[in-house]
PDB file of C-alpha atoms and ligand atoms in Angstrom:
ATOM      1  CA  MET Q1011     -16.091 -13.048   1.920  1.00  0.00           C
ATOM      2  CA  ARG Q1012     -17.815 -10.680  -0.042  1.00  0.00           C
ATOM      3  CA  LYS Q1013     -14.702  -8.338  -0.007  1.00  0.00           C
ATOM      4  CA  LEU Q1014     -12.644 -11.073  -1.530  1.00  0.00           C
ATOM      5  CA  ALA Q1015     -15.303 -11.659  -4.196  1.00  0.00           C
ATOM      6  CA  LEU Q1016     -14.913  -8.259  -5.053  1.00  0.00           C
ATOM      7  CA  ILE Q1017     -11.229  -8.254  -5.608  1.00  0.00           C
ATOM      8  CA  LEU Q1018     -11.331 -11.556  -7.492  1.00  0.00           C
ATOM      9  CA  SER Q1019     -14.000 -10.016  -9.818  1.00  0.00           C
ATOM     10  CA  SER Q1020     -11.615  -7.258 -10.400  1.00  0.00           C
ATOM     11  CA  LEU Q1021      -8.645  -9.639 -11.072  1.00  0.00           C
ATOM     12  CA  LEU Q1022     -10.926 -11.221 -13.651  1.00  0.00           C
ATOM     13  CA  VAL Q1023     -11.926  -8.044 -15.135  1.00  0.00           C
ATOM     14  CA  LEU Q1024      -8.581  -6.909 -15.761  1.00  0.00           C
ATOM     15  CA  THR Q1025      -7.163 -10.160 -16.904  1.00  0.00           C
ATOM     16  CA  GLY Q1026     -10.043 -10.953 -19.436  1.00  0.00           C
ATOM     17  CA  CYS Q1027      -9.966 -14.542 -18.702  1.00  0.00           C
ATOM     18  CA  SER Q1028      -8.772 -17.186 -16.376  1.00  0.00           C
ATOM     19  CA  THR Q1029      -5.102 -16.977 -15.380  1.00  0.00           C
ATOM     20  CA  LYS Q1030      -2.885 -18.982 -13.172  1.00  0.00           C
ATOM     21  CA  THR Q1031      -1.542 -16.233 -11.385  1.00  0.00           C
ATOM     22  CA  GLU Q1032      -3.735 -14.927  -8.577  1.00  0.00           C
ATOM     23  CA  VAL Q1033      -2.961 -12.125  -6.101  1.00  0.00           C
ATOM     24  CA  LEU Q1034      -5.268 -11.658  -3.123  1.00  0.00           C
ATOM     25  CA  ALA Q1035      -5.595  -8.321  -1.128  1.00  0.00           C
ATOM     26  CA  THR Q1036      -6.903  -8.573   2.409  1.00  0.00           C
ATOM     27  CA  ASP Q1037      -7.349  -6.241   5.379  1.00  0.00           C
ATOM     28  CA  MET Q1038      -6.653  -3.302   3.344  1.00  0.00           C
ATOM     29  CA  TRP Q1039      -6.689   0.022   5.080  1.00  0.00           C
ATOM     30  CA  VAL Q1040      -5.388   3.417   4.610  1.00  0.00           C
ATOM     31  CA  LYS Q1041      -4.150   5.848   7.653  1.00  0.00           C
ATOM     32  CA  SER Q1042      -6.058   9.307   8.414  1.00  0.00           C
ATOM     33  CA  SER Q1043      -3.762  11.607  10.225  1.00  0.00           C
ATOM     34  CA  GLU Q1044      -3.188  15.298  10.670  1.00  0.00           C
ATOM     35  CA  ILE Q1045      -0.994  14.835   7.528  1.00  0.00           C
ATOM     36  CA  SER Q1046      -3.239  13.243   5.430  1.00  0.00           C
ATOM     37  CA  THR Q1047      -4.306  16.400   4.029  1.00  0.00           C
ATOM     38  CA  ALA Q1048      -4.071  17.668   0.436  1.00  0.00           C
ATOM     39  CA  GLN Q1049      -0.602  17.821  -0.477  1.00  0.00           C
ATOM     40  CA  GLY Q1050       0.230  15.767   2.338  1.00  0.00           C
ATOM     41  CA  MET Q1051       1.096  12.148   2.689  1.00  0.00           C
ATOM     42  CA  THR Q1052      -0.438   8.834   4.229  1.00  0.00           C
ATOM     43  CA  ALA Q1053       0.286   4.903   3.793  1.00  0.00           C
ATOM     44  CA  VAL Q1054      -1.706   1.950   2.695  1.00  0.00           C
ATOM     45  CA  TYR Q1055      -1.119  -1.345   5.061  1.00  0.00           C
ATOM     46  CA  GLY Q1056      -2.610  -4.545   4.592  1.00  0.00           C
ATOM     47  CA  THR Q1057      -1.920  -8.098   3.474  1.00  0.00           C
ATOM     48  CA  LEU Q1058      -0.884  -9.126  -0.027  1.00  0.00           C
ATOM     49  CA  THR Q1059      -1.012 -13.022  -0.961  1.00  0.00           C
ATOM     50  CA  ASN Q1060       0.614 -14.378  -3.795  1.00  0.00           C
ATOM     51  CA  ASP Q1061      -1.736 -17.169  -4.360  1.00  0.00           C
ATOM     52  CA  SER Q1062       0.123 -18.846  -7.206  1.00  0.00           C
ATOM     53  CA  GLY Q1063       2.852 -21.266  -8.304  1.00  0.00           C
ATOM     54  CA  ASP Q1064       5.404 -18.440  -9.803  1.00  0.00           C
ATOM     55  CA  ASP Q1065       7.380 -15.586  -7.606  1.00  0.00           C
ATOM     56  CA  ILE Q1066       6.019 -12.307  -8.180  1.00  0.00           C
ATOM     57  CA  VAL Q1067       7.255  -8.594  -7.002  1.00  0.00           C
ATOM     58  CA  LEU Q1068       5.269  -5.893  -5.998  1.00  0.00           C
ATOM     59  CA  THR Q1069       6.369  -3.097  -8.296  1.00  0.00           C
ATOM     60  CA  GLY Q1070       4.241  -0.006  -7.284  1.00  0.00           C
ATOM     61  CA  GLY Q1071       0.699   1.475  -7.417  1.00  0.00           C
ATOM     62  CA  ARG Q1072      -1.686   3.742  -8.277  1.00  0.00           C
ATOM     63  CA  THR Q1073      -4.727   5.595  -6.629  1.00  0.00           C
ATOM     64  CA  ASP Q1074      -6.704   8.933  -7.502  1.00  0.00           C
ATOM     65  CA  LEU Q1075      -5.949  10.248  -4.215  1.00  0.00           C
ATOM     66  CA  ALA Q1076      -2.132  10.497  -4.620  1.00  0.00           C
ATOM     67  CA  GLU Q1077       0.433  12.061  -7.407  1.00  0.00           C
ATOM     68  CA  ILE Q1078       3.014   9.741  -6.197  1.00  0.00           C
ATOM     69  CA  VAL Q1079       2.906   6.309  -4.934  1.00  0.00           C
ATOM     70  CA  GLU Q1080       6.029   4.289  -3.764  1.00  0.00           C
ATOM     71  CA  ILE Q1081       6.792   0.985  -1.941  1.00  0.00           C
ATOM     72  CA  HIS Q1082       8.598   2.050   1.261  1.00  0.00           C
ATOM     73  CA  GLU Q1083      10.561   0.000   4.079  1.00  0.00           C
ATOM     74  CA  MET Q1084      11.691   1.097   7.238  1.00  0.00           C
ATOM     75  CA  ALA Q1085      15.618   1.155   7.597  1.00  0.00           C
ATOM     76  CA  MET Q1086      18.515   2.269   9.910  1.00  0.00           C
ATOM     77  CA  ILE Q1087      19.853   5.293   8.718  1.00  0.00           C
ATOM     78  CA  SER Q1088      22.319   7.123  10.462  1.00  0.00           C
ATOM     79  CA  GLY Q1089      21.233   5.756  13.760  1.00  0.00           C
ATOM     80  CA  GLU Q1090      17.884   6.210  13.246  1.00  0.00           C
ATOM     81  CA  MET Q1091      14.799   4.415  11.677  1.00  0.00           C
ATOM     82  CA  LYS Q1092      13.487   6.027   8.836  1.00  0.00           C
ATOM     83  CA  MET Q1093      11.505   5.214   5.831  1.00  0.00           C
ATOM     84  CA  GLN Q1094      13.005   4.864   2.474  1.00  0.00           C
ATOM     85  CA  GLU Q1095      11.772   3.525  -1.137  1.00  0.00           C
ATOM     86  CA  ILE Q1096      12.884  -0.003  -1.643  1.00  0.00           C
ATOM     87  CA  ASP Q1097      14.744  -0.406  -4.925  1.00  0.00           C
ATOM     88  CA  GLY Q1098      13.413  -3.161  -7.177  1.00  0.00           C
ATOM     89  CA  GLY Q1099      10.412  -3.931  -5.397  1.00  0.00           C
ATOM     90  CA  LEU Q1100       9.019  -5.954  -2.545  1.00  0.00           C
ATOM     91  CA  ALA Q1101       9.181  -9.707  -3.653  1.00  0.00           C
ATOM     92  CA  ILE Q1102       6.309 -12.331  -2.950  1.00  0.00           C
ATOM     93  CA  PRO Q1103       7.382 -15.848  -3.346  1.00  0.00           C
ATOM     94  CA  ALA Q1104       4.893 -18.188  -4.663  1.00  0.00           C
ATOM     95  CA  GLY Q1105       2.114 -19.174  -2.256  1.00  0.00           C
ATOM     96  CA  GLN Q1106       3.530 -16.575   0.504  1.00  0.00           C
ATOM     97  CA  SER Q1107       1.988 -13.402   1.919  1.00  0.00           C
ATOM     98  CA  ILE Q1108       3.627 -10.195   2.688  1.00  0.00           C
ATOM     99  CA  GLN Q1109       2.429  -7.580   5.227  1.00  0.00           C
ATOM    100  CA  LEU Q1110       2.422  -4.061   4.613  1.00  0.00           C
ATOM    101  CA  GLU Q1111       2.020  -2.507   8.501  1.00  0.00           C
ATOM    102  CA  PRO Q1112       2.877   0.752  10.519  1.00  0.00           C
ATOM    103  CA  GLY Q1113       6.481   0.697  11.140  1.00  0.00           C
ATOM    104  CA  GLY Q1114       7.232  -1.844   8.630  1.00  0.00           C
ATOM    105  CA  ASN Q1115       6.921  -2.205   4.842  1.00  0.00           C
ATOM    106  CA  HIS Q1116       4.014   0.076   3.375  1.00  0.00           C
ATOM    107  CA  LEU Q1117       2.345   1.646   0.204  1.00  0.00           C
ATOM    108  CA  MET Q1118       3.334   5.080   0.596  1.00  0.00           C
ATOM    109  CA  LEU Q1119       1.244   8.057  -0.987  1.00  0.00           C
ATOM    110  CA  MET Q1120       2.372  11.299  -1.365  1.00  0.00           C
ATOM    111  CA  GLY Q1121       1.239  14.397  -3.000  1.00  0.00           C
ATOM    112  CA  LEU Q1122      -2.448  13.797  -1.986  1.00  0.00           C
ATOM    113  CA  THR Q1123      -4.916  15.315  -4.254  1.00  0.00           C
ATOM    114  CA  GLN Q1124      -7.384  15.993  -1.379  1.00  0.00           C
ATOM    115  CA  ASP Q1125      -8.042  15.609   2.410  1.00  0.00           C
ATOM    116  CA  LEU Q1126      -8.423  11.891   3.619  1.00  0.00           C
ATOM    117  CA  LEU Q1127     -10.653  11.611   6.367  1.00  0.00           C
ATOM    118  CA  ALA Q1128     -11.448   8.698   8.793  1.00  0.00           C
ATOM    119  CA  GLY Q1129     -14.459   6.871   7.465  1.00  0.00           C
ATOM    120  CA  ASP Q1130     -13.469   7.781   3.396  1.00  0.00           C
ATOM    121  CA  GLN Q1131     -13.044   4.877   1.181  1.00  0.00           C
ATOM    122  CA  ILE Q1132     -10.490   4.956  -1.825  1.00  0.00           C
ATOM    123  CA  THR Q1133      -9.480   2.605  -4.770  1.00  0.00           C
ATOM    124  CA  VAL Q1134      -6.029   1.553  -4.839  1.00  0.00           C
ATOM    125  CA  THR Q1135      -4.387  -0.531  -7.837  1.00  0.00           C
ATOM    126  CA  PHE Q1136      -1.382  -2.735  -6.992  1.00  0.00           C
ATOM    127  CA  SER Q1137       1.422  -3.321  -9.775  1.00  0.00           C
ATOM    128  CA  PHE Q1138       3.434  -6.645  -9.925  1.00  0.00           C
ATOM    129  CA  ARG Q1139       6.117  -7.997 -12.170  1.00  0.00           C
ATOM    130  CA  GLY Q1140       4.608 -11.549 -12.662  1.00  0.00           C
ATOM    131  CA  ALA Q1141       0.985 -10.759 -11.983  1.00  0.00           C
ATOM    132  CA  PRO Q1142      -1.604  -8.430 -13.496  1.00  0.00           C
ATOM    133  CA  ASP Q1143      -2.475  -5.417 -11.645  1.00  0.00           C
ATOM    134  CA  LEU Q1144      -4.859  -5.842  -8.772  1.00  0.00           C
ATOM    135  CA  VAL Q1145      -7.641  -3.427  -8.063  1.00  0.00           C
ATOM    136  CA  VAL Q1146      -8.647  -2.987  -4.389  1.00  0.00           C
ATOM    137  CA  GLU Q1147     -12.044  -1.069  -4.063  1.00  0.00           C
ATOM    138  CA  GLY Q1148     -13.265   0.376  -0.798  1.00  0.00           C
ATOM    139  CA  VAL Q1149      -9.859   0.423   1.282  1.00  0.00           C
ATOM    140  CA  LEU Q1150     -11.194   2.304   4.641  1.00  0.00           C
ATOM    141  CA  ALA Q1151      -9.345   5.166   5.959  1.00  0.00           C
ATOM    142  CA  LYS Q1152      -8.723   5.033   9.899  1.00  0.00           C
ATOM    143  CA  PRO Q1153      -6.526   6.515  12.277  1.00  0.00           C
ATOM    144  CA  ALA Q1154      -3.379   4.096  13.304  1.00  0.00           C
ATOM    145  CA  GLU Q1155      -3.659   2.651  16.441  1.00  0.00           C
ATOM    146  CA  GLY Q1156      -0.448   4.520  17.454  1.00  0.00           C
ATOM    147  CA  GLY Q1157       3.189   4.258  17.734  1.00  0.00           C
ATOM    148  CA  ASP Q1158       4.192   5.305  14.322  1.00  0.00           C
ATOM    149  CA  GLU Q1159       3.552   9.323  14.331  1.00  0.00           C
ATOM    150  CA  GLU Q1160       7.055   9.893  14.768  1.00  0.00           C
ATOM    151  CA  TYR Q1161       8.426   8.258  11.818  1.00  0.00           C
ATOM    152  CA  HIS Q1162       5.760  10.258   9.493  1.00  0.00           C
ATOM    153  CA  SER Q1163       6.827  13.423  11.033  1.00  0.00           C
ATOM    154  CA  THR Q1164      10.665  12.469  10.458  1.00  0.00           C
ATOM    155  CA  LYS Q1165       9.904  12.154   6.652  1.00  0.00           C
ATOM    156  CA  THR Q1166       7.910  15.680   6.914  1.00  0.00           C
ATOM    157  CA  ASP Q1167      11.088  17.226   8.459  1.00  0.00           C
ATOM    158  CA  MET Q1168      13.148  15.774   5.940  1.00  0.00           C
ATOM    159  CA  GLU Q1169      11.576  17.262   3.214  1.00  0.00           C
ATOM    160  CA  ASN Q1170      11.205  20.580   4.826  1.00  0.00           C
TER     161      ASN Q1170
HETATM  162 CU1  LIG A1458       6.909   5.789   3.602  1.00  0.00          CU
END
């Protein structure tokens, strides 16, 4: 509940007054791994809820931790599951939630400005079409429960 209050207050600070459009972030975390090092990459996961009467679109984000932030999806490319940027962003219909999760859609952080270690906390700003920016503080770094290491190494191979 304390986290929710923090997020709500951030939203109010940004908009300056009451707004009918509310977006809530819950259970946000960022993955620490052997490649979440300076110049490396990682991803942010969690739930975004559009608690308003209007459809909105997640268009991107920003954080001091990364030079490049993109919204990625998993897709079958040449017979392999790989991640790629979502063209046009990720729609969140009125009153609905989307999940950012390992093996699925995620907020990709690339060109990390410093090492990210388990236990670190970062601030992530989500940008939307149809809603104000959402600043989420205290996004905790932790290792994934496993199962998605291969898709990150696939991306690394592609870029080398
Ligand atoms: Cu990705």
